[in-house]
Amino acid sequence: MTPAMVESDQGSEGRPWEYLLRTWQELDVPEGWRAEIDEVQIVLVPPPHAHHNGIAEMVQRLLYRGLPDALGIYQTLGVHVAPLDKLYVPDLVVMPTELIAAAGPEASDPMDASEALLIVEITSQGNAREDRTKKYRAYARAGVPMYLLIDRFDTRGAMATLFTEPNEDGTYKRSDAVPFGKPLPLPEPFGVTLLTDGFPG
């Protein structure tokens, strides 16, 4: 399904980010949906296909095998890309547990994307382009050291790509891509190999 846009006025104070963040925090989002802030608007993302959730579960289970106690894996966690005033809700975020414990008082306060160690996005038909372009650039600008893109709709065939060494210009210096069926090593602190042969297409 294609993401839906929510029209937002900037409000009388004329500060679109503060207004959008407050609106985002107050939204009553239908169960299973996600709300994100992108291009000075709020975008509602519909629930993903079961295969999407299946891949997320497999990746999360693998990452936990070698994960230090100081790190946690979180779903539906809002992350703020401060350089661009964007707010995304990735499929998985690996972040220090102490930062989660020290989060702001509001239940929906987003975390700073720059504090994430790894962000995982799994494409759906309606949002594949955003994951490949907008979110790729945003996570690089935020300094996220590792971005794992699992793209079931790549024109070359289903692919898993690990981007590392972010640049301030919104690119990653290194990318390691494998088609589904091939292993993809994940560096420390994970030290595991992502086995993609069990991913549903």
XYZ file of C-alpha atoms in Angstrom, residues 30-170:
141
model
C -4.660 3.187 13.736
C -3.190 -0.013 15.137
C -0.375 -1.351 12.963
C 0.147 1.960 11.142
C 3.157 4.257 11.598
C 3.342 8.035 11.383
C 6.528 9.724 10.145
C 7.551 13.336 9.475
C 9.063 13.928 6.054
C 9.208 16.959 3.737
C 7.321 19.175 6.225
C 4.361 16.824 6.363
C 3.180 13.829 8.354
C 3.060 10.573 6.425
C 0.951 7.607 7.545
C 2.463 4.255 6.589
C 0.021 1.305 6.441
C 0.685 -2.053 8.122
C 3.199 -4.166 6.175
C 2.722 -7.589 4.602
C 3.296 -10.655 6.787
C 6.506 -11.439 4.836
C 7.849 -8.032 5.873
C 7.213 -8.836 9.540
C 8.707 -12.289 9.098
C 11.989 -10.834 7.834
C 12.104 -8.317 10.687
C 11.656 -11.123 13.213
C 14.419 -13.221 11.621
C 16.863 -10.292 11.616
C 16.042 -9.366 15.195
C 16.518 -12.933 16.402
C 19.900 -13.143 14.668
C 21.145 -9.819 16.031
C 20.318 -10.814 19.593
C 22.738 -13.751 19.407
C 25.849 -11.636 19.826
C 24.427 -8.370 21.113
C 26.151 -6.843 24.180
C 23.918 -6.196 27.185
C 24.412 -2.443 26.741
C 22.523 -2.509 23.425
C 18.885 -3.220 22.649
C 16.807 -3.804 19.512
C 13.649 -1.748 19.183
C 10.631 -1.806 16.876
C 8.319 1.157 16.234
C 10.839 3.544 17.811
C 10.678 7.069 16.410
C 14.089 8.525 15.503
C 14.701 12.212 14.809
C 17.093 13.078 11.978
C 18.097 16.454 13.401
C 20.032 17.861 10.403
C 16.920 17.491 8.227
C 14.099 17.770 10.811
C 12.709 14.423 9.731
C 11.251 11.733 11.959
C 11.192 8.109 10.866
C 9.993 4.904 12.502
C 12.388 2.207 11.210
C 11.597 -1.481 11.226
C 14.441 -2.094 13.710
C 16.789 0.219 15.615
C 19.802 -0.900 17.650
C 20.536 1.670 20.349
C 22.182 1.819 23.794
C 19.710 0.682 26.441
C 20.758 3.509 28.782
C 19.455 6.071 26.277
C 16.099 4.325 26.142
C 15.940 4.307 29.947
C 16.740 8.044 30.012
C 14.187 8.969 27.315
C 11.988 12.035 27.743
C 8.777 12.010 29.789
C 6.467 11.961 26.783
C 5.648 8.424 25.685
C 6.109 9.405 22.042
C 9.310 11.467 22.365
C 11.567 10.436 19.469
C 15.177 9.373 19.975
C 18.089 11.065 18.202
C 18.952 9.014 15.116
C 22.637 9.855 15.591
C 22.642 7.667 18.717
C 21.594 4.551 16.791
C 24.253 1.959 16.037
C 22.237 0.187 13.327
C 18.981 0.997 11.555
C 17.130 -1.637 9.535
C 14.540 -0.841 6.877
C 12.623 -3.533 4.978
C 10.963 -2.294 1.826
C 7.291 -2.615 0.989
C 5.957 -2.008 -2.511
C 4.600 1.396 -1.548
C 7.726 2.754 0.172
C 10.709 1.039 -1.488
C 11.906 4.213 -3.194
C 11.856 6.206 0.063
C 13.936 3.552 1.846
C 16.486 3.524 -1.013
C 16.797 7.290 -1.379
C 15.314 9.609 1.263
C 16.005 7.395 4.259
C 19.422 6.366 2.928
C 20.429 10.031 2.710
C 18.807 10.947 6.024
C 20.503 8.198 8.018
C 23.867 9.064 6.462
C 23.379 12.765 7.317
C 22.511 11.776 10.885
C 25.746 9.788 11.138
C 24.094 6.385 11.652
C 27.134 4.085 11.321
C 25.259 1.131 9.818
C 22.133 1.100 7.640
C 20.806 -2.308 6.622
C 18.391 -2.127 3.690
C 16.479 -5.304 2.922
C 14.897 -4.639 -0.454
C 12.481 -7.278 -1.693
C 11.590 -5.094 -4.694
C 15.039 -4.211 -6.070
C 14.987 -4.286 -9.890
C 18.013 -6.609 -9.785
C 16.075 -9.059 -7.627
C 15.624 -9.181 -3.857
C 18.764 -7.774 -2.173
C 20.188 -7.109 1.283
C 22.665 -4.215 1.507
C 24.705 -3.016 4.460
C 25.794 0.627 4.177
C 28.642 1.798 6.428
C 30.932 4.821 6.888
C 28.426 7.682 6.614
C 29.321 11.057 5.068
C 27.865 14.439 6.016
C 26.827 14.887 2.373
C 24.177 12.181 2.808
